Amino acid sequence: MRRYLARKILVYALTFVAAVSINWLIPRLMPGDPVRTMLSRGSAGDPETMQAMRDYYESVFGLDQPAWQQYINFWTSLFQGDLGISVWLFPQPVTGILLDAVPYTLALLLPAILLSWIAGNRFGAFAARSRWLDNTLLPLGYILTATPYMWLGILLAWGLGVVAGWFPTAGAYGFSSIPGWNWTFAWDLVMHWFLPFASLFLVAFGGWAIGMRNLIIYELEAEYSNYLEALGAPRKLVRRYAFRNAVLPQMTGLAVQLGTIVAGALLTEIVFGYPGLGNLILQALNNRDFFLLQGAFLFIVVGVLIANFVVDVVYVVIDPRTRTQMQGGGA
């Protein structure tokens, strides 16, 4: 187990270095100049003043140095917990801006990922033994899992927000709401949270339900299921073993789908004007804010890598076959 964890940590560490390096490089390949974009928002001055301001801001952001030196400075600052200063919201630090947005993104992602995975697997297993439900689930699940997150979000906003008027369609809370620890503000947060959450939940739910339905049917036709039935084991017990075996590929699928779900969450935030990382990335792109963009991507990369590492560890815990192989390899 220690060797397994050591190998995983090494692989994830190398992945982290490669991903963060690409994350640093991509904004610098974008067209446009962040300092020029920043200066264009202010009033125009004489050329000498503008050049002096340009030199000052390039020095502040470290853009007056060679690319290799900027890369080294980036890693040095990163290990000190400094992600730089935002071009768009100068002179606010990027870390503070991201910490204000991350809770909103996590409030969407964590419930959507966990609830869709649990509910989709349970519903898919139940549908596999009900012909009527299976005939209903199959086409509905394929439609949901093939639906883009943002498109479903637009449909929900139009149907439940604009037409029905049940839910607000933008923001994290109403303009008239005063943030505070009270039930009125909490309810306003939930009402604004529901539609972006529902768009993420439904798409992921359809995929997990279809996957579990197919896996359960495969497991119920496996030799061990037929052998248990031949021994007179109750059908409920056979289904329980089939479900436990079918969950393992779904756990692997969760690790594979994390990046897709995170990308869907960022686009959903833009659709609903939700103040999470998705909106920050959009503003960073519009304002050529290299530092805010690479900071937001850094949070996403670290979050996805940590989640995948947790899934890998949990997989070893719930699958006895992997532990048996480790013991055999150690012997």
mmCIF file of C-alpha atoms in Angstrom:
data_model
loop_
_atom_site.group_PDB
_atom_site.id
_atom_site.type_symbol
_atom_site.label_atom_id
_atom_site.label_comp_id
_atom_site.label_asym_id
_atom_site.label_seq_id
_atom_site.Cartn_x
_atom_site.Cartn_y
_atom_site.Cartn_z
ATOM 1 C CA MET A 1 0.000 0.000 0.000
ATOM 2 C CA ARG A 2 2.849 2.393 0.822
ATOM 3 C CA ARG A 3 4.513 1.672 -2.521
ATOM 4 C CA TYR A 4 1.201 2.175 -4.307
ATOM 5 C CA LEU A 5 0.626 5.538 -2.620
ATOM 6 C CA ALA A 6 4.229 6.592 -3.274
ATOM 7 C CA ARG A 7 3.860 5.829 -6.998
ATOM 8 C CA LYS A 8 0.550 7.694 -7.146
ATOM 9 C CA ILE A 9 1.964 10.726 -5.358
ATOM 10 C CA LEU A 10 4.925 10.796 -7.765
ATOM 11 C CA VAL A 11 2.634 10.550 -10.805
ATOM 12 C CA TYR A 12 0.351 13.296 -9.504
ATOM 13 C CA ALA A 13 3.327 15.507 -8.621
ATOM 14 C CA LEU A 14 4.694 15.222 -12.179
ATOM 15 C CA THR A 15 1.201 15.851 -13.561
ATOM 16 C CA PHE A 16 0.901 18.921 -11.345
ATOM 17 C CA VAL A 17 4.199 20.368 -12.609
ATOM 18 C CA ALA A 18 3.269 19.748 -16.248
ATOM 19 C CA ALA A 19 -0.276 21.108 -15.862
ATOM 20 C CA VAL A 20 0.809 24.239 -14.000
ATOM 21 C CA SER A 21 3.559 24.901 -16.578
ATOM 22 C CA ILE A 22 1.031 24.664 -19.402
ATOM 23 C CA ASN A 23 -1.309 26.817 -17.329
ATOM 24 C CA TRP A 24 1.419 29.479 -17.091
ATOM 25 C CA LEU A 25 2.178 29.302 -20.823
ATOM 26 C CA ILE A 26 -1.344 29.396 -22.301
ATOM 27 C CA PRO A 27 -2.286 32.961 -21.208
ATOM 28 C CA ARG A 28 0.980 34.256 -22.638
ATOM 29 C CA LEU A 29 0.130 32.773 -26.021
ATOM 30 C CA MET A 30 -3.109 34.749 -26.130
ATOM 31 C CA PRO A 31 -3.260 37.771 -28.426
ATOM 32 C CA GLY A 32 -3.275 41.172 -26.763
ATOM 33 C CA ASP A 33 -1.294 43.027 -24.145
ATOM 34 C CA PRO A 34 -2.594 43.073 -20.535
ATOM 35 C CA VAL A 35 -0.869 46.367 -19.681
ATOM 36 C CA ARG A 36 -2.205 48.073 -22.811
ATOM 37 C CA THR A 37 -5.686 46.754 -22.013
ATOM 38 C CA MET A 38 -5.369 48.114 -18.493
ATOM 39 C CA LEU A 39 -4.166 51.534 -19.644
ATOM 40 C CA SER A 40 -6.916 51.772 -22.268
ATOM 41 C CA ARG A 41 -9.515 51.796 -19.490
ATOM 42 C CA GLY A 42 -8.092 55.057 -18.145
ATOM 43 C CA SER A 43 -7.952 58.489 -19.645
ATOM 44 C CA ALA A 44 -5.521 59.124 -22.467
ATOM 45 C CA GLY A 45 -2.428 61.187 -21.692
ATOM 46 C CA ASP A 46 0.626 62.401 -23.480
ATOM 47 C CA PRO A 47 2.954 59.732 -24.907
ATOM 48 C CA GLU A 48 5.672 60.259 -22.294
ATOM 49 C CA THR A 49 3.221 59.824 -19.402
ATOM 50 C CA MET A 50 1.665 56.758 -20.976
ATOM 51 C CA GLN A 51 5.098 55.220 -21.560
ATOM 52 C CA ALA A 52 6.090 55.909 -17.953
ATOM 53 C CA MET A 53 2.876 54.290 -16.717
ATOM 54 C CA ARG A 54 3.440 51.341 -19.036
ATOM 55 C CA ASP A 55 6.987 50.847 -17.725
ATOM 56 C CA TYR A 56 5.713 51.056 -14.147
ATOM 57 C CA TYR A 57 2.957 48.462 -14.604
ATOM 58 C CA GLU A 58 5.214 46.099 -16.526
ATOM 59 C CA SER A 59 7.646 46.293 -13.621
ATOM 60 C CA VAL A 60 4.858 45.658 -11.096
ATOM 61 C CA PHE A 61 3.618 42.607 -12.998
ATOM 62 C CA GLY A 62 7.109 41.378 -13.821
ATOM 63 C CA LEU A 63 6.451 41.540 -17.575
ATOM 64 C CA ASP A 64 9.633 43.506 -18.220
ATOM 65 C CA GLN A 65 11.742 40.401 -17.617
ATOM 66 C CA PRO A 66 12.586 37.560 -20.040
ATOM 67 C CA ALA A 67 10.085 34.713 -20.289
ATOM 68 C CA TRP A 68 12.362 32.214 -18.550
ATOM 69 C CA GLN A 69 12.802 34.577 -15.597
ATOM 70 C CA GLN A 70 9.021 35.124 -15.412
ATOM 71 C CA TYR A 71 8.572 31.346 -15.272
ATOM 72 C CA ILE A 72 11.050 30.971 -12.406
ATOM 73 C CA ASN A 73 9.482 33.906 -10.559
ATOM 74 C CA PHE A 74 6.069 32.306 -10.997
ATOM 75 C CA TRP A 75 7.140 29.080 -9.276
ATOM 76 C CA THR A 76 8.944 31.005 -6.540
ATOM 77 C CA SER A 77 5.852 33.099 -5.823
ATOM 78 C CA LEU A 78 3.605 30.049 -6.042
ATOM 79 C CA PHE A 79 5.463 28.242 -3.252
ATOM 80 C CA GLN A 80 5.122 31.415 -1.182
ATOM 81 C CA GLY A 81 1.354 31.463 -1.724
ATOM 82 C CA ASP A 82 1.484 34.545 -3.962
ATOM 83 C CA LEU A 83 -0.461 34.320 -7.242
ATOM 84 C CA GLY A 84 0.250 37.892 -8.277
ATOM 85 C CA ILE A 85 -1.876 41.017 -8.701
ATOM 86 C CA SER A 86 -4.957 41.181 -10.880
ATOM 87 C CA VAL A 87 -4.812 43.333 -14.010
ATOM 88 C CA TRP A 88 -8.600 43.619 -14.158
ATOM 89 C CA LEU A 89 -9.100 44.552 -10.470
ATOM 90 C CA PHE A 90 -5.724 46.209 -9.849
ATOM 91 C CA PRO A 91 -4.318 46.369 -7.194
ATOM 92 C CA GLN A 92 -6.253 43.490 -5.601
ATOM 93 C CA PRO A 93 -4.272 40.251 -5.115
ATOM 94 C CA VAL A 94 -5.399 37.290 -7.192
ATOM 95 C CA THR A 95 -5.554 35.013 -4.148
ATOM 96 C CA GLY A 96 -8.185 37.159 -2.423
ATOM 97 C CA ILE A 97 -10.320 37.390 -5.583
ATOM 98 C CA LEU A 98 -10.223 33.616 -6.055
ATOM 99 C CA LEU A 99 -11.041 32.889 -2.415
ATOM 100 C CA ASP A 100 -14.212 34.966 -2.792
ATOM 101 C CA ALA A 101 -15.288 32.965 -5.858
ATOM 102 C CA VAL A 102 -14.221 29.408 -4.947
ATOM 103 C CA PRO A 103 -17.012 28.822 -2.347
ATOM 104 C CA TYR A 104 -19.671 29.483 -4.988
ATOM 105 C CA THR A 105 -18.082 27.020 -7.408
ATOM 106 C CA LEU A 106 -17.695 24.364 -4.707
ATOM 107 C CA ALA A 107 -21.318 24.899 -3.643
ATOM 108 C CA LEU A 108 -22.334 23.897 -7.174
ATOM 109 C CA LEU A 109 -19.778 21.182 -7.885
ATOM 110 C CA LEU A 110 -19.704 19.085 -4.715
ATOM 111 C CA PRO A 111 -23.479 18.502 -4.362
ATOM 112 C CA ALA A 112 -23.906 18.001 -8.118
ATOM 113 C CA ILE A 113 -21.085 15.440 -8.357
ATOM 114 C CA LEU A 114 -21.920 13.462 -5.221
ATOM 115 C CA LEU A 115 -25.716 13.491 -5.485
ATOM 116 C CA SER A 116 -25.778 12.714 -9.209
ATOM 117 C CA TRP A 117 -23.356 9.812 -8.721
ATOM 118 C CA ILE A 118 -25.278 8.316 -5.793
ATOM 119 C CA ALA A 119 -28.752 8.887 -7.233
ATOM 120 C CA GLY A 120 -27.763 7.860 -10.765
ATOM 121 C CA ASN A 121 -26.230 4.584 -9.614
ATOM 122 C CA ARG A 122 -29.184 3.725 -7.395
ATOM 123 C CA PHE A 123 -31.739 4.617 -10.033
ATOM 124 C CA GLY A 124 -29.837 2.771 -12.768
ATOM 125 C CA ALA A 125 -29.635 -0.377 -10.632
ATOM 126 C CA PHE A 126 -33.348 -0.194 -9.907
ATOM 127 C CA ALA A 127 -34.217 0.424 -13.562
ATOM 128 C CA ALA A 128 -32.244 -2.673 -14.649
ATOM 129 C CA ARG A 129 -34.851 -4.936 -13.012
ATOM 130 C CA SER A 130 -37.960 -3.030 -14.130
ATOM 131 C CA ARG A 131 -38.943 -3.334 -17.780
ATOM 132 C CA TRP A 132 -41.214 -0.293 -17.734
ATOM 133 C CA LEU A 133 -38.650 1.863 -15.967
ATOM 134 C CA ASP A 134 -35.873 0.559 -18.209
ATOM 135 C CA ASN A 135 -37.814 1.510 -21.339
ATOM 136 C CA THR A 136 -38.305 4.966 -19.872
ATOM 137 C CA LEU A 137 -34.800 5.436 -18.502
ATOM 138 C CA LEU A 138 -32.881 4.398 -21.581
ATOM 139 C CA PRO A 139 -34.019 7.135 -24.001
ATOM 140 C CA LEU A 140 -34.292 9.779 -21.270
ATOM 141 C CA GLY A 141 -30.814 8.976 -19.939
ATOM 142 C CA TYR A 142 -29.242 9.144 -23.393
ATOM 143 C CA ILE A 143 -30.891 12.517 -24.009
ATOM 144 C CA LEU A 144 -29.685 13.928 -20.688
ATOM 145 C CA THR A 145 -26.117 12.657 -20.946
ATOM 146 C CA ALA A 146 -25.802 14.019 -24.517
ATOM 147 C CA THR A 147 -27.140 17.446 -23.529
ATOM 148 C CA PRO A 148 -24.535 20.221 -23.066
ATOM 149 C CA TYR A 149 -24.572 21.638 -19.548
ATOM 150 C CA MET A 150 -24.987 25.246 -20.659
ATOM 151 C CA TRP A 151 -27.774 24.429 -23.123
ATOM 152 C CA LEU A 152 -29.772 22.635 -20.443
ATOM 153 C CA GLY A 153 -29.087 25.577 -18.151
ATOM 154 C CA ILE A 154 -30.572 27.963 -20.731
ATOM 155 C CA LEU A 155 -33.661 25.751 -21.056
ATOM 156 C CA LEU A 156 -34.133 25.600 -17.289
ATOM 157 C CA ALA A 157 -33.659 29.354 -16.949
ATOM 158 C CA TRP A 158 -36.222 29.978 -19.679
ATOM 159 C CA GLY A 159 -38.767 27.372 -18.542
ATOM 160 C CA LEU A 160 -38.575 27.580 -14.748
ATOM 161 C CA GLY A 161 -37.273 31.123 -14.448
ATOM 162 C CA VAL A 162 -38.709 33.277 -17.229
ATOM 163 C CA VAL A 163 -41.933 31.420 -18.114
ATOM 164 C CA ALA A 164 -42.920 29.875 -14.771
ATOM 165 C CA GLY A 165 -41.235 32.527 -12.632
ATOM 166 C CA TRP A 166 -40.365 30.027 -9.916
ATOM 167 C CA PHE A 167 -36.646 30.704 -9.696
ATOM 168 C CA PRO A 168 -34.342 33.676 -10.352
ATOM 169 C CA THR A 169 -32.130 33.327 -13.397
ATOM 170 C CA ALA A 170 -28.967 35.286 -12.536
ATOM 171 C CA GLY A 171 -26.612 35.987 -9.679
ATOM 172 C CA ALA A 172 -26.000 34.277 -6.360
ATOM 173 C CA TYR A 173 -28.603 36.344 -4.484
ATOM 174 C CA GLY A 174 -31.015 39.171 -5.160
ATOM 175 C CA PHE A 175 -29.946 42.799 -5.520
ATOM 176 C CA SER A 176 -32.160 43.772 -2.595
ATOM 177 C CA SER A 177 -30.800 41.048 -0.312
ATOM 178 C CA ILE A 178 -28.387 41.986 2.459
ATOM 179 C CA PRO A 179 -25.784 39.241 3.081
ATOM 180 C CA GLY A 180 -25.968 37.895 6.615
ATOM 181 C CA TRP A 181 -26.472 34.841 8.786
ATOM 182 C CA ASN A 182 -30.273 34.705 8.601
ATOM 183 C CA TRP A 183 -32.890 32.438 7.032
ATOM 184 C CA THR A 184 -34.091 35.064 4.559
ATOM 185 C CA PHE A 185 -30.679 35.426 2.944
ATOM 186 C CA ALA A 186 -30.042 31.655 3.092
ATOM 187 C CA TRP A 187 -33.307 30.976 1.242
ATOM 188 C CA ASP A 188 -32.400 33.583 -1.370
ATOM 189 C CA LEU A 189 -29.050 31.815 -1.872
ATOM 190 C CA VAL A 190 -30.794 28.452 -2.326
ATOM 191 C CA MET A 191 -33.275 29.854 -4.853
ATOM 192 C CA HIS A 192 -30.474 31.329 -6.968
ATOM 193 C CA TRP A 193 -28.386 28.162 -6.551
ATOM 194 C CA PHE A 194 -31.050 25.659 -7.629
ATOM 195 C CA LEU A 195 -31.151 26.153 -11.418
ATOM 196 C CA PRO A 196 -27.371 25.974 -12.047
ATOM 197 C CA PHE A 197 -27.210 22.989 -9.699
ATOM 198 C CA ALA A 198 -30.112 21.274 -11.493
ATOM 199 C CA SER A 199 -28.475 21.654 -14.908
ATOM 200 C CA LEU A 200 -25.275 20.000 -13.636
ATOM 201 C CA PHE A 201 -27.130 17.318 -11.690
ATOM 202 C CA LEU A 202 -29.454 16.215 -14.501
ATOM 203 C CA VAL A 203 -26.757 15.805 -17.153
ATOM 204 C CA ALA A 204 -24.486 13.830 -14.820
ATOM 205 C CA PHE A 205 -27.423 11.830 -13.441
ATOM 206 C CA GLY A 206 -28.348 10.574 -16.910
ATOM 207 C CA GLY A 207 -24.820 9.335 -17.581
ATOM 208 C CA TRP A 208 -24.446 7.514 -14.251
ATOM 209 C CA ALA A 209 -27.897 5.935 -14.528
ATOM 210 C CA ILE A 210 -27.240 4.584 -18.030
ATOM 211 C CA GLY A 211 -23.817 3.283 -17.015
ATOM 212 C CA MET A 212 -25.104 1.494 -13.920
ATOM 213 C CA ARG A 213 -28.060 0.024 -15.795
ATOM 214 C CA ASN A 214 -25.740 -1.555 -18.370
ATOM 215 C CA LEU A 215 -23.286 -2.775 -15.732
ATOM 216 C CA ILE A 216 -26.009 -4.365 -13.591
ATOM 217 C CA ILE A 217 -27.377 -6.289 -16.572
ATOM 218 C CA TYR A 218 -23.851 -7.503 -17.364
ATOM 219 C CA GLU A 219 -23.201 -8.547 -13.757
ATOM 220 C CA LEU A 220 -26.521 -10.378 -13.438
ATOM 221 C CA GLU A 221 -25.577 -12.474 -16.487
ATOM 222 C CA ALA A 222 -22.086 -13.268 -15.155
ATOM 223 C CA GLU A 223 -21.126 -16.785 -14.070
ATOM 224 C CA TYR A 224 -20.998 -16.011 -10.352
ATOM 225 C CA SER A 225 -24.595 -14.707 -10.470
ATOM 226 C CA ASN A 226 -25.799 -17.862 -12.222
ATOM 227 C CA TYR A 227 -23.836 -19.983 -9.731
ATOM 228 C CA LEU A 228 -25.403 -18.209 -6.746
ATOM 229 C CA GLU A 229 -28.868 -18.654 -8.199
ATOM 230 C CA ALA A 230 -28.167 -22.337 -8.828
ATOM 231 C CA LEU A 231 -27.207 -22.682 -5.150
ATOM 232 C CA GLY A 232 -30.583 -21.218 -4.198
ATOM 233 C CA ALA A 233 -29.340 -17.813 -3.064
ATOM 234 C CA PRO A 234 -32.099 -15.180 -2.765
ATOM 235 C CA ARG A 235 -32.453 -12.881 -5.745
ATOM 236 C CA LYS A 236 -31.945 -9.900 -3.451
ATOM 237 C CA LEU A 237 -28.521 -11.234 -2.406
ATOM 238 C CA VAL A 238 -27.475 -11.782 -6.025
ATOM 239 C CA ARG A 239 -28.470 -8.213 -6.896
ATOM 240 C CA ARG A 240 -26.530 -6.919 -3.925
ATOM 241 C CA TYR A 241 -23.328 -8.614 -5.135
ATOM 242 C CA ALA A 242 -23.983 -7.407 -8.674
ATOM 243 C CA PHE A 243 -24.396 -3.828 -7.458
ATOM 244 C CA ARG A 244 -21.165 -3.946 -5.432
ATOM 245 C CA ASN A 245 -19.204 -5.179 -8.460
ATOM 246 C CA ALA A 246 -20.866 -2.688 -10.802
ATOM 247 C CA VAL A 247 -19.981 0.249 -8.549
ATOM 248 C CA LEU A 248 -16.245 -0.270 -9.111
ATOM 249 C CA PRO A 249 -16.217 0.773 -12.806
ATOM 250 C CA GLN A 250 -18.478 3.688 -11.883
ATOM 251 C CA MET A 251 -15.892 4.808 -9.334
ATOM 252 C CA THR A 252 -13.264 4.773 -12.079
ATOM 253 C CA GLY A 253 -15.656 6.659 -14.343
ATOM 254 C CA LEU A 254 -16.067 9.314 -11.651
ATOM 255 C CA ALA A 255 -12.338 10.048 -11.759
ATOM 256 C CA VAL A 256 -12.404 10.220 -15.567
ATOM 257 C CA GLN A 257 -15.463 12.508 -15.698
ATOM 258 C CA LEU A 258 -14.328 15.014 -13.071
ATOM 259 C CA GLY A 259 -12.674 17.293 -15.622
ATOM 260 C CA THR A 260 -15.773 17.302 -17.836
ATOM 261 C CA ILE A 261 -18.061 18.097 -14.922
ATOM 262 C CA VAL A 262 -15.806 20.931 -13.756
ATOM 263 C CA ALA A 263 -15.745 22.408 -17.267
ATOM 264 C CA GLY A 264 -19.537 22.140 -17.395
ATOM 265 C CA ALA A 265 -19.811 23.933 -14.060
ATOM 266 C CA LEU A 266 -17.685 26.836 -15.308
ATOM 267 C CA LEU A 267 -19.870 27.280 -18.401
ATOM 268 C CA THR A 268 -23.039 26.957 -16.317
ATOM 269 C CA GLU A 269 -21.829 29.757 -14.047
ATOM 270 C CA ILE A 270 -21.442 32.008 -17.076
ATOM 271 C CA VAL A 271 -24.978 31.194 -18.270
ATOM 272 C CA PHE A 272 -26.508 32.084 -14.896
ATOM 273 C CA GLY A 273 -24.116 34.908 -14.035
ATOM 274 C CA TYR A 274 -23.109 32.930 -10.951
ATOM 275 C CA PRO A 275 -20.101 34.574 -9.237
ATOM 276 C CA GLY A 276 -17.782 31.558 -9.258
ATOM 277 C CA LEU A 277 -14.580 30.689 -11.082
ATOM 278 C CA GLY A 278 -16.377 30.499 -14.435
ATOM 279 C CA ASN A 279 -17.275 34.180 -14.364
ATOM 280 C CA LEU A 280 -13.780 35.094 -13.198
ATOM 281 C CA ILE A 281 -12.255 33.211 -16.130
ATOM 282 C CA LEU A 282 -14.561 35.039 -18.544
ATOM 283 C CA GLN A 283 -13.616 38.429 -17.072
ATOM 284 C CA ALA A 284 -9.928 37.480 -17.091
ATOM 285 C CA LEU A 285 -10.150 36.601 -20.787
ATOM 286 C CA ASN A 286 -11.953 39.833 -21.648
ATOM 287 C CA ASN A 287 -9.384 41.920 -19.773
ATOM 288 C CA ARG A 288 -6.260 39.906 -20.744
ATOM 289 C CA ASP A 289 -5.658 39.290 -17.041
ATOM 290 C CA PHE A 290 -2.877 36.680 -17.195
ATOM 291 C CA PHE A 291 -2.523 36.385 -13.452
ATOM 292 C CA LEU A 292 -6.202 35.950 -12.614
ATOM 293 C CA LEU A 293 -6.565 33.458 -15.460
ATOM 294 C CA GLN A 294 -3.622 31.303 -14.409
ATOM 295 C CA GLY A 295 -4.730 31.537 -10.766
ATOM 296 C CA ALA A 296 -8.227 30.295 -11.596
ATOM 297 C CA PHE A 297 -6.833 27.458 -13.708
ATOM 298 C CA LEU A 298 -4.455 26.590 -10.864
ATOM 299 C CA PHE A 299 -7.356 26.133 -8.453
ATOM 300 C CA ILE A 300 -9.120 23.911 -10.989
ATOM 301 C CA VAL A 301 -6.020 21.805 -11.690
ATOM 302 C CA VAL A 302 -5.277 21.298 -8.001
ATOM 303 C CA GLY A 303 -8.909 20.481 -7.229
ATOM 304 C CA VAL A 304 -9.205 17.900 -10.007
ATOM 305 C CA LEU A 305 -5.884 16.265 -9.086
ATOM 306 C CA ILE A 306 -6.826 16.029 -5.397
ATOM 307 C CA ALA A 307 -10.237 14.595 -6.258
ATOM 308 C CA ASN A 308 -8.671 11.994 -8.573
ATOM 309 C CA PHE A 309 -6.143 11.035 -5.899
ATOM 310 C CA VAL A 310 -8.947 10.577 -3.361
ATOM 311 C CA VAL A 311 -10.865 8.401 -5.847
ATOM 312 C CA ASP A 312 -7.748 6.264 -6.418
ATOM 313 C CA VAL A 313 -7.315 5.727 -2.676
ATOM 314 C CA VAL A 314 -11.009 4.973 -2.146
ATOM 315 C CA TYR A 315 -10.903 2.487 -5.020
ATOM 316 C CA VAL A 316 -8.161 0.528 -3.260
ATOM 317 C CA VAL A 317 -10.186 0.524 -0.050
ATOM 318 C CA ILE A 318 -13.431 -0.737 -1.612
ATOM 319 C CA ASP A 319 -11.928 -3.216 -4.098
ATOM 320 C CA PRO A 320 -10.367 -6.199 -2.294
ATOM 321 C CA ARG A 321 -8.793 -7.467 -5.519
ATOM 322 C CA THR A 322 -6.336 -4.567 -5.642
ATOM 323 C CA ARG A 323 -5.261 -5.198 -2.052
ATOM 324 C CA THR A 324 -4.782 -8.910 -2.835
ATOM 325 C CA GLN A 325 -2.583 -8.033 -5.815
ATOM 326 C CA MET A 326 -0.498 -5.716 -3.626
ATOM 327 C CA GLN A 327 0.022 -8.432 -1.048
ATOM 328 C CA GLY A 328 0.984 -10.906 -3.771
ATOM 329 C CA GLY A 329 3.422 -8.415 -5.274
ATOM 330 C CA GLY A 330 4.922 -7.752 -1.860
ATOM 331 C CA ALA A 331 5.398 -11.451 -1.244
#
